[in-house]
């Protein structure tokens, strides 16, 4: 039984049925069910005050286990010069002569390299989410960092597992990090939020199931094996236009920045929208005000982050890129963590091999944006 699929999650049966009933063709619904994930959406529930150690958190600073230094990237002098030359479109010689290009960085004499702090993205308290899924560790924390230190968008993701019994130091105790604004700015996650999870499902965009993503076509065909070949072809052809048959969902009526605003104001699906929340309309565009109903539960919309969802990187599934980089088959990778990365709704995927996830190994991670 694939624990990652929504069809194998008892607590998601109603959500799954509601999704599948939208499709007129039962064969099409059955095919798409193999792509509907047993996911968890994460929503900002409060501004982080660091009063609680090890809670689920987005941005700010992590609660590191005692004895663990803040993760850094070692960047050689020549590499750093190249990064400045690229950013400011000057020669390396000009940068050396006219820019104080290393003044904010931390030089390690022993390593002969700059110690550039990684960008902290989030920490996830696994015990807070264990009721919603069965594939993450049952306890402990997952810390997500991004190694991004030049504008060419070189990305390396790092995930650290912190066992439940490890003593933690508060993020407030971390000394001020020396970010060099020119090549490793940390603007996106300066604000910190406490996160709350809800059980959700994530369906792939049906038009992703095409020749650009052969591993997805392979999965679809496996679901269709019981049908005659002509009917298989009809179902596969219908995937390209299936979105045209679906009624728009609540969140489809909102722009990306409006969805981010809902997240940042602590609106969580299923919770009752109070009169005081509804009355606070200064930040709300009229399109959003017309959809909100006071004293009624808020409809579902995507969280600012999610676990076990789907990505779309340059019209290809991000697991294809992960398999090319790390080896193995694309169908064996999944989006462990996906998070809105900026006000422009760019999303960042942390991809992991399902065998590594099952073994609790987080040292092979591939990072890529949705485009």
XYZ file of C-alpha atoms in Angstrom:
371
model
C 0.000 0.000 0.000
C 1.391 3.381 -1.010
C 1.068 5.600 2.074
C 1.780 8.670 -0.038
C -1.480 8.379 -1.990
C -4.724 9.908 -0.757
C -6.716 6.825 -1.761
C -4.961 4.922 1.048
C -5.683 7.514 3.741
C -8.928 6.943 5.706
C -9.009 10.530 6.952
C -8.961 11.802 3.357
C -11.730 9.683 1.860
C -14.276 12.493 1.853
C -11.792 14.939 0.315
C -10.884 12.376 -2.325
C -14.477 11.593 -3.213
C -15.294 15.277 -3.544
C -12.393 15.693 -5.946
C -13.088 12.615 -8.066
C -16.801 13.347 -8.465
C -15.803 16.423 -10.473
C -14.776 14.166 -13.358
C -17.552 12.933 -15.630
C -15.647 9.879 -16.843
C -15.097 7.318 -14.032
C -12.087 5.876 -15.893
C -10.520 9.326 -15.950
C -11.208 9.750 -12.232
C -9.690 6.337 -11.497
C -6.579 7.232 -13.505
C -6.084 10.571 -11.792
C -6.464 9.029 -8.350
C -2.963 7.592 -8.713
C -1.651 11.182 -8.728
C -3.644 12.520 -5.770
C -1.307 12.799 -2.806
C -1.952 12.390 0.890
C -0.568 15.824 1.700
C -0.410 18.214 4.626
C -0.906 21.946 4.163
C 0.826 24.348 6.541
C -0.532 27.782 7.465
C 0.927 30.653 9.514
C -1.089 30.689 12.737
C 0.763 33.436 14.643
C 3.859 35.615 14.548
C 6.715 33.590 16.046
C 7.733 34.755 19.529
C 10.215 31.902 20.199
C 8.445 31.096 23.485
C 8.157 27.419 22.496
C 11.166 25.321 21.529
C 10.971 23.106 18.467
C 7.514 24.102 17.221
C 6.735 24.147 13.504
C 8.075 27.432 12.146
C 8.541 29.268 8.870
C 11.364 31.782 8.571
C 13.294 33.575 11.249
C 15.876 31.373 12.954
C 15.822 27.664 13.860
C 15.997 25.991 17.250
C 19.245 24.069 16.784
C 20.237 21.068 18.876
C 22.903 21.732 21.484
C 26.310 21.288 19.862
C 25.153 22.028 16.292
C 26.585 25.138 14.646
C 24.476 27.180 12.277
C 24.970 25.622 8.792
C 27.221 27.533 6.426
C 28.509 27.236 2.885
C 32.276 27.441 2.440
C 32.928 29.726 -0.519
C 36.448 30.220 -1.858
C 37.808 33.675 -2.551
C 37.821 33.194 -6.323
C 34.212 31.937 -6.303
C 33.123 34.927 -4.240
C 34.842 37.308 -6.615
C 33.100 35.642 -9.556
C 29.739 36.054 -7.807
C 30.315 39.784 -7.312
C 31.536 40.212 -10.873
C 28.392 38.459 -12.145
C 26.020 40.488 -9.984
C 27.496 43.907 -10.743
C 28.585 43.171 -14.326
C 32.205 44.189 -13.774
C 35.525 42.450 -14.135
C 36.991 40.691 -11.134
C 39.818 43.228 -11.128
C 37.359 46.127 -10.934
C 35.516 44.442 -8.035
C 38.736 43.962 -6.098
C 39.718 47.596 -6.571
C 36.415 49.400 -6.036
C 34.182 47.208 -3.804
C 34.532 46.327 -0.125
C 33.239 42.989 -1.267
C 34.214 40.902 1.752
C 33.487 43.272 4.605
C 30.287 41.540 5.745
C 31.497 37.987 5.261
C 33.131 35.631 7.721
C 36.571 34.516 6.558
C 37.807 31.142 7.830
C 41.586 31.197 7.779
C 41.907 27.436 8.299
C 39.538 26.617 5.424
C 40.726 29.534 3.301
C 37.081 30.260 2.520
C 34.217 32.523 3.490
C 31.622 31.006 5.823
C 28.351 32.072 4.193
C 25.273 31.287 6.337
C 22.671 29.090 4.685
C 19.168 30.473 4.459
C 16.864 28.948 7.067
C 13.509 28.117 5.510
C 11.479 26.158 8.053
C 11.436 23.697 10.903
C 8.737 21.036 11.085
C 7.748 19.361 14.338
C 6.917 15.847 13.158
C 4.892 14.909 16.244
C 2.543 17.848 15.540
C 1.779 16.351 12.120
C 1.737 12.611 12.849
C -2.075 12.493 12.987
C -2.258 13.745 9.380
C 0.119 11.330 7.640
C 2.125 8.127 8.124
C 5.273 8.703 6.058
C 7.221 11.322 8.075
C 9.135 10.385 11.241
C 6.722 10.014 14.153
C 8.661 12.480 16.293
C 11.623 14.828 16.120
C 12.116 17.829 13.844
C 13.041 18.448 10.248
C 15.089 21.580 9.582
C 15.114 22.959 6.032
C 17.946 25.151 4.762
C 18.793 26.585 1.374
C 22.307 27.073 0.089
C 21.831 30.071 -2.166
C 24.695 32.483 -2.316
C 24.803 33.967 -5.778
C 22.362 35.490 -8.210
C 22.842 32.754 -10.787
C 20.301 30.930 -8.605
C 22.590 28.073 -7.691
C 20.449 26.047 -5.314
C 21.322 23.291 -2.901
C 18.818 22.170 -0.322
C 19.745 20.658 3.020
C 17.435 18.882 5.456
C 18.573 17.946 8.958
C 16.700 15.539 11.218
C 16.811 16.376 14.924
C 15.797 13.526 17.230
C 13.104 14.130 19.842
C 15.459 13.595 22.781
C 18.028 16.153 21.628
C 18.214 19.290 23.750
C 17.538 22.474 21.792
C 18.858 26.009 21.889
C 16.357 28.725 20.986
C 16.779 30.495 17.676
C 16.859 33.719 19.690
C 20.235 32.621 21.066
C 21.891 32.490 17.636
C 24.403 35.279 17.144
C 23.662 37.735 14.355
C 24.466 36.062 11.058
C 26.851 37.742 8.656
C 24.872 37.790 5.435
C 26.559 39.654 2.617
C 23.560 41.394 1.047
C 25.089 41.412 -2.420
C 25.197 37.656 -2.907
C 23.349 35.905 -0.089
C 20.550 38.171 1.113
C 18.009 36.612 3.464
C 15.060 38.930 2.848
C 12.415 36.332 2.013
C 12.260 34.765 5.466
C 13.196 37.531 7.885
C 9.656 37.404 9.302
C 8.928 34.267 11.312
C 5.586 32.490 11.725
C 4.313 29.608 13.792
C 2.803 26.973 11.495
C -0.336 24.872 11.827
C -1.023 21.820 9.667
C -4.226 20.365 8.236
C -4.800 17.161 6.290
C -5.211 17.888 2.590
C -4.892 16.317 -0.830
C -2.873 17.511 -3.783
C -3.716 16.590 -7.373
C -1.257 17.048 -10.188
C -2.172 19.392 -13.023
C -3.567 16.843 -15.513
C -1.785 18.432 -18.484
C 1.519 17.477 -16.828
C 0.800 13.868 -17.789
C 2.400 14.087 -21.232
C 5.475 13.022 -23.167
C 7.650 15.578 -21.339
C 7.024 13.569 -18.175
C 7.259 9.927 -19.264
C 7.253 8.626 -15.688
C 3.793 10.165 -15.194
C 2.496 8.645 -18.431
C 3.851 5.299 -17.238
C 1.889 5.590 -13.986
C -1.286 6.572 -15.848
C -0.977 3.621 -18.214
C -0.515 1.255 -15.290
C -3.884 2.392 -13.978
C -5.496 1.824 -17.369
C -4.242 -1.711 -17.996
C -7.679 -3.277 -17.506
C -9.176 -1.182 -20.335
C -8.992 -1.943 -24.063
C -6.210 0.005 -25.784
C -8.569 2.345 -27.700
C -10.234 3.351 -24.441
C -6.829 3.817 -22.785
C -5.879 6.232 -25.565
C -9.156 8.151 -25.119
C -8.563 8.601 -21.393
C -4.965 9.747 -21.934
C -6.129 12.221 -24.568
C -8.815 13.564 -22.211
C -6.168 14.423 -19.605
C -4.962 17.357 -21.696
C -8.319 19.152 -21.504
C -9.692 17.902 -18.207
C -9.303 21.289 -16.512
C -11.893 22.723 -18.897
C -14.526 20.412 -17.412
C -13.957 21.321 -13.781
C -15.855 23.960 -11.848
C -13.449 26.557 -10.425
C -12.597 26.014 -6.778
C -12.776 28.805 -4.192
C -9.064 29.537 -4.300
C -9.073 29.623 -8.111
C -11.003 32.896 -7.896
C -8.104 34.602 -6.110
C -4.748 35.876 -7.293
C -1.516 34.504 -5.890
C -0.794 37.521 -3.702
C -4.314 37.304 -2.231
C -3.720 33.692 -1.230
C -0.471 34.744 0.433
C -2.339 37.506 2.294
C -4.866 34.969 3.596
C -1.982 32.844 4.861
C -0.139 35.709 6.494
C -3.255 36.932 8.295
C -3.716 33.562 9.969
C -6.825 32.452 8.086
C -6.899 28.657 8.283
C -9.374 26.523 6.284
C -12.107 24.996 8.391
C -11.912 27.620 11.102
C -14.850 29.957 11.642
C -14.298 33.427 10.214
C -15.127 35.716 13.118
C -16.868 39.050 12.805
C -13.741 40.839 14.022
C -11.599 39.122 11.374
C -14.104 39.931 8.668
C -14.372 43.541 9.822
C -10.618 44.002 9.442
C -10.891 44.762 5.757
C -8.183 47.381 5.280
C -5.825 44.879 3.668
C -8.484 42.950 1.764
C -9.147 43.587 -1.931
C -12.810 43.778 -2.865
C -12.602 40.457 -4.710
C -11.624 38.729 -1.480
C -14.169 40.532 0.679
C -16.966 39.303 -1.553
C -15.911 35.692 -1.022
C -15.478 35.751 2.748
C -18.580 34.912 4.794
C -18.527 35.833 8.503
C -19.434 33.155 11.058
C -18.870 30.431 8.458
C -15.945 27.999 8.099
C -13.257 29.198 5.707
C -13.089 27.087 2.542
C -9.920 25.230 1.630
C -7.084 27.071 -0.049
C -3.412 26.210 -0.423
C -1.186 26.718 2.576
C 1.979 28.771 2.388
C 3.793 25.431 2.531
C 2.891 21.784 2.037
C 4.270 18.290 2.476
C 4.018 15.624 -0.232
C 2.577 17.750 -3.016
C 3.354 18.263 -6.712
C 5.676 20.660 -8.490
C 5.825 22.126 -11.981
C 9.331 23.180 -12.961
C 9.535 24.518 -16.505
C 6.511 22.369 -17.445
C 8.259 19.272 -16.125
C 7.839 17.479 -12.843
C 10.715 18.404 -10.496
C 11.362 14.755 -9.713
C 12.696 14.384 -13.282
C 15.461 16.844 -12.490
C 16.107 15.164 -9.150
C 16.543 11.760 -10.805
C 18.929 13.233 -13.387
C 21.029 14.763 -10.600
C 20.860 12.074 -7.910
C 20.201 8.927 -9.966
C 17.367 6.420 -10.021
C 13.864 6.687 -11.446
C 11.802 9.859 -11.434
C 8.704 8.049 -10.154
C 10.578 7.209 -6.939
C 11.035 10.858 -5.929
C 8.549 13.159 -4.233
C 8.204 16.753 -3.065
C 8.954 16.376 0.634
C 8.406 20.083 1.270
C 7.088 22.876 -0.941
C 6.952 26.495 0.156
C 6.012 29.887 -1.262
C 9.338 31.638 -1.609
C 8.438 35.233 -2.397
C 5.596 37.703 -2.854
C 5.643 36.757 -6.523
C 4.362 33.294 -5.563
C 7.520 31.509 -6.664
C 7.573 28.119 -4.966
C 10.535 26.089 -3.825
C 10.561 22.272 -3.803
C 12.693 20.051 -1.575
C 12.750 16.706 -3.409
C 13.655 13.389 -1.755
C 13.809 9.735 -2.836
C 11.007 7.745 -1.248
C 13.463 5.066 -0.020
C 15.497 7.720 1.790
C 12.325 9.070 3.375
C 11.296 5.592 4.532
C 14.732 5.080 6.102
C 14.761 8.523 7.725
C 17.761 9.612 5.664
C 17.765 13.261 4.625
C 21.264 13.729 3.260
C 20.274 13.483 -0.441
C 18.026 16.432 -1.240
C 17.410 18.161 -4.565
C 16.043 21.720 -4.630
C 14.276 23.387 -7.535
C 11.789 26.210 -8.078
C 8.404 25.952 -9.710
C 8.426 28.134 -12.823
